[in-house]
mmCIF file of C-alpha atoms in Angstrom:
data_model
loop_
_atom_site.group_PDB
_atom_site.id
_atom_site.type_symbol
_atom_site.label_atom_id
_atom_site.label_comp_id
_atom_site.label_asym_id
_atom_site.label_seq_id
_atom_site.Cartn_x
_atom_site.Cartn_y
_atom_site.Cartn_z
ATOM 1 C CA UNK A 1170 128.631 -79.270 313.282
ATOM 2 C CA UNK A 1171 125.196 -81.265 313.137
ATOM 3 C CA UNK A 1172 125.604 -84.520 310.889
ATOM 4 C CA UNK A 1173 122.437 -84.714 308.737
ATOM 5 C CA UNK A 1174 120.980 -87.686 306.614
ATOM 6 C CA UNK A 1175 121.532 -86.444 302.936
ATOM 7 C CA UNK A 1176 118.812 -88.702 301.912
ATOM 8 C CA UNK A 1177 115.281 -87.205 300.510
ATOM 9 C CA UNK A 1178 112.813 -87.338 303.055
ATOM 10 C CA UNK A 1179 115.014 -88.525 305.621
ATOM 11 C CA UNK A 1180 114.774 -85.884 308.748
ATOM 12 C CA UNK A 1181 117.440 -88.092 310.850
ATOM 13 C CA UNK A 1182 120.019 -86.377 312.289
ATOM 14 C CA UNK A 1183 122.852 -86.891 315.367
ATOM 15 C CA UNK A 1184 121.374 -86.548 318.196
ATOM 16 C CA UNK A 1185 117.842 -86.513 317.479
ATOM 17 C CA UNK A 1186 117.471 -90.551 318.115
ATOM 18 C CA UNK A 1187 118.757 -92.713 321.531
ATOM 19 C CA UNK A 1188 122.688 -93.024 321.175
ATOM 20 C CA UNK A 1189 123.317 -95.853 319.183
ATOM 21 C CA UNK A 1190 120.007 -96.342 317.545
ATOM 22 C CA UNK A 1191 120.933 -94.345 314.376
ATOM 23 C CA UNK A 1192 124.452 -93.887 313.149
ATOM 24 C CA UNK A 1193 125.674 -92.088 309.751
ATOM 25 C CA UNK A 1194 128.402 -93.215 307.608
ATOM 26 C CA UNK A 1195 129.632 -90.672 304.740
ATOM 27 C CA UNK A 1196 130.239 -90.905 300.804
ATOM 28 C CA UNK A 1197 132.893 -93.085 299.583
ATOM 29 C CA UNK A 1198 134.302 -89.917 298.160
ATOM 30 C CA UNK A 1199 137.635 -92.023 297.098
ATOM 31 C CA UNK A 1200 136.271 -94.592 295.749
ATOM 32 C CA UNK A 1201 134.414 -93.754 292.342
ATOM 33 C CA UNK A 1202 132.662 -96.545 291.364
ATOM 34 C CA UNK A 1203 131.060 -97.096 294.630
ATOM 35 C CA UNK A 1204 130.153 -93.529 295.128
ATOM 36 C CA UNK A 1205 128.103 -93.652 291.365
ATOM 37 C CA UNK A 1206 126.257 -96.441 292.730
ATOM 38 C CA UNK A 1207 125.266 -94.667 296.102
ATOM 39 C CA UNK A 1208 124.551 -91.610 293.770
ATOM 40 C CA UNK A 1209 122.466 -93.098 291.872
ATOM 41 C CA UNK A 1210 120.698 -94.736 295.003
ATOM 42 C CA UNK A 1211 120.084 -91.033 296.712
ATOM 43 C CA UNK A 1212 118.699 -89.898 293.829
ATOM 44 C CA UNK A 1213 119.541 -86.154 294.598
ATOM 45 C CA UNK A 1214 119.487 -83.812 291.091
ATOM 46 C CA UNK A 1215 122.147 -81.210 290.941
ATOM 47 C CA UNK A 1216 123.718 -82.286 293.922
ATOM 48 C CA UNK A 1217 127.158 -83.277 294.725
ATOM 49 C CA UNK A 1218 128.347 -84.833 298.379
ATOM 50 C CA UNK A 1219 131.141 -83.231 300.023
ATOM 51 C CA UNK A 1220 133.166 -85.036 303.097
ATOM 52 C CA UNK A 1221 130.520 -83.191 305.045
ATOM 53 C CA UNK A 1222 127.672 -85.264 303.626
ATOM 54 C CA UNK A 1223 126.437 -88.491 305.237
ATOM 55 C CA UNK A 1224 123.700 -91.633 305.244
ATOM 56 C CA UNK A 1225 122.180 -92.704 307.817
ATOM 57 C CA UNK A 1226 121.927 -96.522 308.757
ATOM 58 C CA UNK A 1227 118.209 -96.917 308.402
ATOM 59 C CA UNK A 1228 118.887 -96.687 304.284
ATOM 60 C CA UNK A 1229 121.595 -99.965 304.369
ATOM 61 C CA UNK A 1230 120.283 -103.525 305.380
ATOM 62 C CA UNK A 1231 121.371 -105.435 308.273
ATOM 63 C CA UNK A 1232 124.017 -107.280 306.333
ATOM 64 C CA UNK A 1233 125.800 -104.350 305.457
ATOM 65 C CA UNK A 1234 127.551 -103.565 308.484
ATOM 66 C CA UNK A 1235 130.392 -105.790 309.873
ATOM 67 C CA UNK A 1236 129.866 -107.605 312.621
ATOM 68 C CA UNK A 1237 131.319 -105.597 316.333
ATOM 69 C CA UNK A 1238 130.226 -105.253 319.938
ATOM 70 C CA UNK A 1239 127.317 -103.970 320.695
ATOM 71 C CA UNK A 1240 128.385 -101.200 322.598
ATOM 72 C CA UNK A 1241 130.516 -100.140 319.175
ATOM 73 C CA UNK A 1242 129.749 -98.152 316.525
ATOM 74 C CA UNK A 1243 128.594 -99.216 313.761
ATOM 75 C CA UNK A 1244 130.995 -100.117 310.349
ATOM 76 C CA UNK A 1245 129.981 -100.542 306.920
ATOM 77 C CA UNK A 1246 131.784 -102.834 304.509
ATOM 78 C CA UNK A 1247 133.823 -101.610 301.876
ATOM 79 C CA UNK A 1248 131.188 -103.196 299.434
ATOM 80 C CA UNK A 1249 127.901 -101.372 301.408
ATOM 81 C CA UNK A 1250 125.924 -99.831 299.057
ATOM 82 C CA UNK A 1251 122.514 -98.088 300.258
ATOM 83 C CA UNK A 1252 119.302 -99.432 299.195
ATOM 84 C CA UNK A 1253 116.411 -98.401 301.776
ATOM 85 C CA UNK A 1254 114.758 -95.494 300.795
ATOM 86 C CA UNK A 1255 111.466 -93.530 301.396
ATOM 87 C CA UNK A 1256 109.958 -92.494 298.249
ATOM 88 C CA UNK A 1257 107.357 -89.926 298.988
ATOM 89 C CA UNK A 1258 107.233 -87.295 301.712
ATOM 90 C CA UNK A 1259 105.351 -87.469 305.020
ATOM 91 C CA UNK A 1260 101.952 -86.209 305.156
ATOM 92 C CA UNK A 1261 100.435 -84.953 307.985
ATOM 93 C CA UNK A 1262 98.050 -87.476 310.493
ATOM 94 C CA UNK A 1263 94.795 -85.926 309.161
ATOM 95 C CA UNK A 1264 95.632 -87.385 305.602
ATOM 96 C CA UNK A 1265 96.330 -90.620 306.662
ATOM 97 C CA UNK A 1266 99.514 -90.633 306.097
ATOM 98 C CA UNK A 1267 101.351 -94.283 306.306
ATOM 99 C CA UNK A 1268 105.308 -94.417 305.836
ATOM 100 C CA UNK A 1269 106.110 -95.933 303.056
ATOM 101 C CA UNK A 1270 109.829 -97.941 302.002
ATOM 102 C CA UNK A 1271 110.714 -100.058 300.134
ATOM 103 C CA UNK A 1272 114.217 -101.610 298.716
ATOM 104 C CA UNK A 1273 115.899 -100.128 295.643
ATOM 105 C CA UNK A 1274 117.089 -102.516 293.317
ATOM 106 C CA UNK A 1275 120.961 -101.655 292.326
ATOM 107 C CA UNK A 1276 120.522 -102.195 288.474
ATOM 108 C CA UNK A 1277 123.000 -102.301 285.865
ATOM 109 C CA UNK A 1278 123.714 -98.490 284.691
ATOM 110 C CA UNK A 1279 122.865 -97.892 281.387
ATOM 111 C CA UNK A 1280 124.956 -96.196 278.730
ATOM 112 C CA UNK A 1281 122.982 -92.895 278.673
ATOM 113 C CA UNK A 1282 123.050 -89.451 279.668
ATOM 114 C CA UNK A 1283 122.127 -90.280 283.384
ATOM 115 C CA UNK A 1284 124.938 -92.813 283.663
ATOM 116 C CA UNK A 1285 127.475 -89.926 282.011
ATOM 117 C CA UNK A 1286 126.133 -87.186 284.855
ATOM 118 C CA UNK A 1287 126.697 -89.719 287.955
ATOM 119 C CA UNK A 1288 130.073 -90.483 286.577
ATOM 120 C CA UNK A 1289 130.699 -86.887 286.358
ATOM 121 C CA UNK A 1290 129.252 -86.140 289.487
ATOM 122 C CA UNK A 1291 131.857 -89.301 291.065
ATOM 123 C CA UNK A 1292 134.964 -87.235 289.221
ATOM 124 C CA UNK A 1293 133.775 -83.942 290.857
ATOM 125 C CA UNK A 1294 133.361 -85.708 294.507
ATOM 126 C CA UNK A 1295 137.205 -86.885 293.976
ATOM 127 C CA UNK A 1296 138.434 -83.799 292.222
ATOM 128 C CA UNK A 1297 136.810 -82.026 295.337
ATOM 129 C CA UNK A 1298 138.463 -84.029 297.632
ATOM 130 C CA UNK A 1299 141.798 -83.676 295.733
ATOM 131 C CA UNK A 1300 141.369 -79.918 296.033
ATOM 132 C CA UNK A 1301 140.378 -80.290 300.121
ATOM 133 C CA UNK A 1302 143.309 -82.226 300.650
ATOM 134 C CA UNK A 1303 145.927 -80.238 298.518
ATOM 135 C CA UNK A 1304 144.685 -77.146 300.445
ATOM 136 C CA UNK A 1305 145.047 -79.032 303.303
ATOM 137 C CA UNK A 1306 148.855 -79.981 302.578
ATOM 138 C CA UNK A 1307 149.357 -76.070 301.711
ATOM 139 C CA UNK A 1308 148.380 -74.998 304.695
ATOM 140 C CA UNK A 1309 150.672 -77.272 306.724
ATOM 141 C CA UNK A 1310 153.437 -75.608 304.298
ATOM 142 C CA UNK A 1311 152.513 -72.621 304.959
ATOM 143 C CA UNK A 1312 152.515 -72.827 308.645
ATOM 144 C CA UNK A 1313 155.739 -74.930 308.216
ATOM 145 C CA UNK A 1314 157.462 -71.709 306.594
ATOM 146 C CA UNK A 1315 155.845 -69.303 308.825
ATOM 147 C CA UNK A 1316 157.762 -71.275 311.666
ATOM 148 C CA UNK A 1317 161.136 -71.276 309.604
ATOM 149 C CA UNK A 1318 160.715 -67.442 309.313
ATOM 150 C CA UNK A 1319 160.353 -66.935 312.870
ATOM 151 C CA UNK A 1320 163.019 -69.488 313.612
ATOM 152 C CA UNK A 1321 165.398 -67.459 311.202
ATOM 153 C CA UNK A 1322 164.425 -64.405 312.588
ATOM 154 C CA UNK A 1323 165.613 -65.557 316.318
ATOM 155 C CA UNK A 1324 169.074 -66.749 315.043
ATOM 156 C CA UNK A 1325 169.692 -63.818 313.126
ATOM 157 C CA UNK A 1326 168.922 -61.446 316.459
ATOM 158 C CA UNK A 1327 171.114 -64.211 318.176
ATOM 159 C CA UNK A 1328 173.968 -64.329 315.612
ATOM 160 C CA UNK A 1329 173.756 -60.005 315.864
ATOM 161 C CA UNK A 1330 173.881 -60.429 319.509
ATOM 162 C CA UNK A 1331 177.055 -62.857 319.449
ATOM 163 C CA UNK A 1332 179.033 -60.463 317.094
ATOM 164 C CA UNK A 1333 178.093 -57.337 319.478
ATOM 165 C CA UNK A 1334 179.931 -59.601 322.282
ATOM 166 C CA UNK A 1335 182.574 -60.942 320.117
ATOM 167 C CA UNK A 1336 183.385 -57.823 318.147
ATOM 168 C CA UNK A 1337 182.489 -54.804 319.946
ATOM 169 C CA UNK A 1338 184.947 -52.467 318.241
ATOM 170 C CA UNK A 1339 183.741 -53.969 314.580
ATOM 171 C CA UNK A 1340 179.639 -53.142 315.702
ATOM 172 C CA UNK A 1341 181.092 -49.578 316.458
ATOM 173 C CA UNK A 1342 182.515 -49.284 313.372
ATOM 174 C CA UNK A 1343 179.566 -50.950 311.462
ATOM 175 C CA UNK A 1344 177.174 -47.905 313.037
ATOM 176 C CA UNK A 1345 179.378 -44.739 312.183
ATOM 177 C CA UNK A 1346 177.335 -43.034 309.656
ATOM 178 C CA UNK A 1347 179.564 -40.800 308.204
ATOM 179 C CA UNK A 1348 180.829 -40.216 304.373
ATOM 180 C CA UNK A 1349 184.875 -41.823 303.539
ATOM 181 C CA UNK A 1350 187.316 -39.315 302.747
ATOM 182 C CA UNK A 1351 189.034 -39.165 299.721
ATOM 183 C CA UNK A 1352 192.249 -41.890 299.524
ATOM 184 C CA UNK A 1353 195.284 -40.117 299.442
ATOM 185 C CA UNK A 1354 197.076 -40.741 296.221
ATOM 186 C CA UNK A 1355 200.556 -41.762 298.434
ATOM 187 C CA UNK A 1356 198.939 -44.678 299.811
ATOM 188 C CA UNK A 1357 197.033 -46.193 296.638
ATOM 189 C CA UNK A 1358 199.874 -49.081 296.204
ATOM 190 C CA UNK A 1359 198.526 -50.119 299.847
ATOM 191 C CA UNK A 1360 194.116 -49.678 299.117
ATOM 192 C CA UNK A 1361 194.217 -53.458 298.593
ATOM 193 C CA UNK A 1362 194.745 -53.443 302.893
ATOM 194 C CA UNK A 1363 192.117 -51.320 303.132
ATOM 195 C CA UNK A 1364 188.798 -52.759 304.878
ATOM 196 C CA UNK A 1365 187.628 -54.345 308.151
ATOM 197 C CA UNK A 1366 188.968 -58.299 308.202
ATOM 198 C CA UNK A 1367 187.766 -61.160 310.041
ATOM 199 C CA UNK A 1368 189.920 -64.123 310.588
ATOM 200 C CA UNK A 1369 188.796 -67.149 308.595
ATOM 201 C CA UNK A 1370 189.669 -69.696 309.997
ATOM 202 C CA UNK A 1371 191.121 -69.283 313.610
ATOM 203 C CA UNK A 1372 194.725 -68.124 313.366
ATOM 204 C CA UNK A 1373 197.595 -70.711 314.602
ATOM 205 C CA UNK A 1374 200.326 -70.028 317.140
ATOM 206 C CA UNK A 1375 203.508 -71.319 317.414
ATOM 207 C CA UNK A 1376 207.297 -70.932 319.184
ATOM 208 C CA UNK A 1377 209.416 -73.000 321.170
ATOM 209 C CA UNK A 1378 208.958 -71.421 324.261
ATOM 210 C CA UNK A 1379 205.326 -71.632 324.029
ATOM 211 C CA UNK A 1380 202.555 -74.042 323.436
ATOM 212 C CA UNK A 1381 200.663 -74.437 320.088
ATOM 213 C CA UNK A 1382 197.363 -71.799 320.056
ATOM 214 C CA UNK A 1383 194.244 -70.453 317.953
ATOM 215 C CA UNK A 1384 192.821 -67.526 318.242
ATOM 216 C CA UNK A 1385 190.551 -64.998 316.383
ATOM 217 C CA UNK A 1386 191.658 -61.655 315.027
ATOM 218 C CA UNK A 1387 189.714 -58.860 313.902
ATOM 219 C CA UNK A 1388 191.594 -56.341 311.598
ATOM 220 C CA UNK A 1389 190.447 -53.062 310.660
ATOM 221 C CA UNK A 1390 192.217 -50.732 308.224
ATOM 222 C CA UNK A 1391 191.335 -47.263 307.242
ATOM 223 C CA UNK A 1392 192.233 -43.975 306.226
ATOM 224 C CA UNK A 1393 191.529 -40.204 306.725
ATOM 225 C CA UNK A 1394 192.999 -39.018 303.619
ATOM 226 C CA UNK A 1395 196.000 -38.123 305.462
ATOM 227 C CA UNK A 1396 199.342 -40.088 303.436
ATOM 228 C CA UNK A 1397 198.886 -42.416 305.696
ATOM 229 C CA UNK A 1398 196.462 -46.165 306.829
ATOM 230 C CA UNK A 1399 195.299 -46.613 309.852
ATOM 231 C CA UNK A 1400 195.487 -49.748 311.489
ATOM 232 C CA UNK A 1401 194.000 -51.826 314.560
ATOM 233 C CA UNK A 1402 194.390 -55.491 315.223
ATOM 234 C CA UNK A 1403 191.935 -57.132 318.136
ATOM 235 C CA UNK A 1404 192.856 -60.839 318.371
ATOM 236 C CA UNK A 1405 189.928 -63.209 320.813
ATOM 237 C CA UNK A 1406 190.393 -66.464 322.534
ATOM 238 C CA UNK A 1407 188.476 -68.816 320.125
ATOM 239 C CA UNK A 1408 186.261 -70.614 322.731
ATOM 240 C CA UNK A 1409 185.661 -67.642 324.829
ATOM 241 C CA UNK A 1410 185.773 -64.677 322.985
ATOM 242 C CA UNK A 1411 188.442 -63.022 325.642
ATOM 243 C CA UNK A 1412 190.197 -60.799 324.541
ATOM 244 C CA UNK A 1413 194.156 -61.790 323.440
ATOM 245 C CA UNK A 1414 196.864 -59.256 321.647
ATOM 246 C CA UNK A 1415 195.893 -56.126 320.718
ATOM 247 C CA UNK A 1416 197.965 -53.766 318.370
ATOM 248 C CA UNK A 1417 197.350 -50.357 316.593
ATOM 249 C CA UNK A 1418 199.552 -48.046 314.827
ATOM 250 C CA UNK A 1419 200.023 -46.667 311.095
ATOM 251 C CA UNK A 1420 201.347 -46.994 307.689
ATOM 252 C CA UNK A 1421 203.410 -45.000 306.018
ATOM 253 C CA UNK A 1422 204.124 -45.143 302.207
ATOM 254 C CA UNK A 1423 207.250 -43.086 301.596
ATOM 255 C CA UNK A 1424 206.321 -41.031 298.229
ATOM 256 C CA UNK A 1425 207.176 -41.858 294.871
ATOM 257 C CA UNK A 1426 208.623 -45.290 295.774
ATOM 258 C CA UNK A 1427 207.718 -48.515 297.281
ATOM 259 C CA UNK A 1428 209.424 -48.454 300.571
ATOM 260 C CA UNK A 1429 206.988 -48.739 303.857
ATOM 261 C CA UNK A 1430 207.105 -47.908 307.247
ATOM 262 C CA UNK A 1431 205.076 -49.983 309.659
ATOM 263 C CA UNK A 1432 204.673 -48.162 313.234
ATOM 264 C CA UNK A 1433 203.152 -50.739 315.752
ATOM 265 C CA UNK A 1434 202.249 -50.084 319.962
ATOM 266 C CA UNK A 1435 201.091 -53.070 321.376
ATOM 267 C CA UNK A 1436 199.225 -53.920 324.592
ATOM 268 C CA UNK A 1437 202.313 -56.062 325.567
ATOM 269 C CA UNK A 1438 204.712 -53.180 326.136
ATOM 270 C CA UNK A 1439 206.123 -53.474 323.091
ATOM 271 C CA UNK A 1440 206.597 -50.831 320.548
ATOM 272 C CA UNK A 1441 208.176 -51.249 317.436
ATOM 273 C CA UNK A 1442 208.774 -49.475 313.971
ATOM 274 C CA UNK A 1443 209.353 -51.914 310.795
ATOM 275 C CA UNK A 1444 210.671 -51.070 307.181
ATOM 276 C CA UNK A 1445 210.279 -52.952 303.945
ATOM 277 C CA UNK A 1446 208.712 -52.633 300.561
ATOM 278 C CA UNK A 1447 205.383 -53.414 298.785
ATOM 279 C CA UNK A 1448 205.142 -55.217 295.543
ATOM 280 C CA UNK A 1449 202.157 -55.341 293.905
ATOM 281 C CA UNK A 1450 199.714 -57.122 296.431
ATOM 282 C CA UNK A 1451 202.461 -58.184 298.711
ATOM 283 C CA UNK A 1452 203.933 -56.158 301.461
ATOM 284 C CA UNK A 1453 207.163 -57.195 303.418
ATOM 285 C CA UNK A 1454 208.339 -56.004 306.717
ATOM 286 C CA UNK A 1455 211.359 -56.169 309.406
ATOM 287 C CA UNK A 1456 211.685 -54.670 312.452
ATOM 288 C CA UNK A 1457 213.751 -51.494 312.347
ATOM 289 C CA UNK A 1458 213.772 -50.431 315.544
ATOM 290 C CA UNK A 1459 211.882 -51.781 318.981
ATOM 291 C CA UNK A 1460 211.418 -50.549 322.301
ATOM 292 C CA UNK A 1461 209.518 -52.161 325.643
ATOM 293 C CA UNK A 1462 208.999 -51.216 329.071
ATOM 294 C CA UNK A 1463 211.435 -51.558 331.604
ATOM 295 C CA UNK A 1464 209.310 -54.496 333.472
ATOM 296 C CA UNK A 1465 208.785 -56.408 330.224
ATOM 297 C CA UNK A 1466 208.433 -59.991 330.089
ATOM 298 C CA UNK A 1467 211.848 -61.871 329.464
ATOM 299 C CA UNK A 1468 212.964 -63.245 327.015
ATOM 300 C CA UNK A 1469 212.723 -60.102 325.032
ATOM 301 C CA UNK A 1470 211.757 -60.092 321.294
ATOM 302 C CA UNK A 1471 214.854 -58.803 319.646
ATOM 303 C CA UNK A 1472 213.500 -58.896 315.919
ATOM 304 C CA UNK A 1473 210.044 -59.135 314.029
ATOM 305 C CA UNK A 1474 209.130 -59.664 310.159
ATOM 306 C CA UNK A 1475 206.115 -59.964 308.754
ATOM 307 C CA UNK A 1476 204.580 -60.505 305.036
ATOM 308 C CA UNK A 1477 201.083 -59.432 303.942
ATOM 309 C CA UNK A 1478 199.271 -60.464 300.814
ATOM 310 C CA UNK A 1479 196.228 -61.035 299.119
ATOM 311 C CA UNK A 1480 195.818 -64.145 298.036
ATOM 312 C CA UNK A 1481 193.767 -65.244 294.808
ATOM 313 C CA UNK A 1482 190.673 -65.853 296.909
ATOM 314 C CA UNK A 1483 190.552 -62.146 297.624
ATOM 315 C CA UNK A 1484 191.704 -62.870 301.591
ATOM 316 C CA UNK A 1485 194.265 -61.641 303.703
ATOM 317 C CA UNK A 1486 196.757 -63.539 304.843
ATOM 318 C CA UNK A 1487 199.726 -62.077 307.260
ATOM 319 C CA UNK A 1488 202.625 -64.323 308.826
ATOM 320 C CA UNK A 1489 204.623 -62.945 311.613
ATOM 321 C CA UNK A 1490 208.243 -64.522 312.752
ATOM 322 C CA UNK A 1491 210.179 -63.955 315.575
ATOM 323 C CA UNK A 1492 213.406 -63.735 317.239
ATOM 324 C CA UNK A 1493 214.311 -63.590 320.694
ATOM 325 C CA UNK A 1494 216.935 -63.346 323.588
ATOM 326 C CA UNK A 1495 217.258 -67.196 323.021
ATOM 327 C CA UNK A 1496 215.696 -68.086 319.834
ATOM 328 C CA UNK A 1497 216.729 -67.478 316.649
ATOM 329 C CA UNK A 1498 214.124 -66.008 313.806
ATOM 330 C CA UNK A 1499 210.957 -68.488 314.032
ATOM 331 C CA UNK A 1500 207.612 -68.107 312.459
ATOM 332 C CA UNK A 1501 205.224 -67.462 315.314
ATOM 333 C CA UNK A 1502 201.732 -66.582 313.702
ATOM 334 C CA UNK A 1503 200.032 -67.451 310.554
ATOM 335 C CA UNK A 1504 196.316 -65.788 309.974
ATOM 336 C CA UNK A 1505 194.006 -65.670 306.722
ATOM 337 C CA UNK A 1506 191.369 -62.922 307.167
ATOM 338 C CA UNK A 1507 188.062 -62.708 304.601
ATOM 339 C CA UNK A 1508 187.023 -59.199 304.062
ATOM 340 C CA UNK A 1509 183.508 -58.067 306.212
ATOM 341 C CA UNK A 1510 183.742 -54.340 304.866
ATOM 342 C CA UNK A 1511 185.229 -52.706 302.203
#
């Protein structure tokens, strides 16, 4: 951008003089009462400066710069008011033309119209530069949130990535595309099982024969619209996502009554069949019958109960116990899940 003298008659402008001869200073556009009085000294009609609009030094007298360096640039006070001025226009050399300045006396402004349109003139400069810098502050917002969107953007494909790794058999489920069969009327005293579950927070461990662990569970329970659920639980090492226990089997609802059968194969060798009965949102279980391979790992569980329920918060919680070959009935595991699908 070439810087300009906004002056009448003035042709001065950066670069046209030796460095340092000329320098231009722009409108106190913040400070109102100073600005009326340069105004007023420019005498400009239907003209308003703009942050882009500057004086040159040849219309202030020497005392209105501070004193610097010489190799510096020139600084006006915060009082400098410009009172050098050329009042009529060059003529050419056959006229005899001979410049002409003279000082501008800063008078008193009258109470009039004129004094009413450089005052307006002052609250457009500021108003202006209100506007500039407002627009300037949106645009910073604007960036700001354009970066927040992108940002979001990245942890979202990060967070999708994570639960690919972390719940493979959930992101399978989550892209079948195919319509839910009707629930079988046997099984509607078990629907409120029905759903994929997430455990929130990490499960806890227990036993005496074993040291205190988390770990996370994913728990998915469907139907076909056979009398029957369908059930799979994946349990994850919290910290590394390896996989832990894994169980799958079904649930029977004998009809007419309340009694259950829970049929359970588990990647420990161990299958198992327990019986109990659901009340309302509760379900309770005990091991009926169990069988393991022949290599299993001593000591052998001898019997299993568990209890599911939903709990007021609309979550899942399920607490298995334990008894073994040389403990007696323990509680081993104690999960909460929060519902991801219905």
């Amino acid at each position: 951008m070439v810087i300009c003298c906004a002056a009448l008659h003035c042709s001065n402008r950066q670069g046209k003089t030796h460095r340092g001869a000329v320098s231009f200073h722009r409108f106190p556009l913040k400070d109102s009462k100073r600005l009326i009085q340069w105004l007023k000294a420019v005498q400009r009609d239907n003209w308003t400066p703009t942050k882009y609009s500057f004086l040159c030094s040849e219309h202030f007298t020497k005392d209105s710069f501070s004193k610097r360096l010489e190799d510096q640039h020139r600084l006006l006070k915060p009082t400098a008011v410009p009172t050098i001025f050329q009042l009529t226009e060059k003529k050419g050399d056959n006229q005899g033309y001979v410049k002409c300045r003279r000082k501008i006396a800063i008078q008193t402004l009258p109470h009039s119209r004129q004094q009413r349109l450089w005052q307006s003139k002052s609250q457009v400069c500021c108003l202006r530069e209100q506007v500039e810098k407002k627009n300037g502050e949106l645009k910073l917002l604007r960036q700001r949130i354009s970066r927040s969107d992108s940002q979001v953007r990245k942890l979202k494909e990060k967070l999708d990535e994570l639960k690919r790794i972390s719940f493979p058999y959930l992101n399978s489920l989550l892209s079948q595309d195919c319509e839910t069969p009707q629930l079988n009327p046997v099984i509607e005293p078990l629907s409120w099982m029905l759903g994929t579950w997430l455990s929130d927070p990490p499960g806890d461990g227990i036993f005496p024969t074993m040291k205190p662990f988390q770990y996370l569970e994913e728990v998915h329970i469907s139907h076909v619209g056979q009398p029957m659920l369908n059930f799979s639980f994946n349990a994850f090492h919290p910290d590394t996502r390896k996989p832990m226990h894994r169980e799958c089997g079904f649930i029977r609802l004998k009809p007419d009554t309340n009694k259950v059968a829970f049929i359970s194969a588990q990647n420990t060798g161990l299958v198992e069949v327990e019986e109990g009965e659901v009340n309302g949102q509760e379900l309770s279980i005990a091991s009926h019958s169990i069988a393991r391979i022949s290599f299993a790992k001593k000591p052998h569980v001898e019997q299993i109960t568990r209890k599911f329920r939903l709990n007021s918060d609309g979550k899942l919680e399920q607490t298995v116990s334990m008894a073994t070959t040389t403990q007696p009935m323990t509680q081993h595991l104690h999960i909460t899940y929060k519902k991801v699908t219905p």
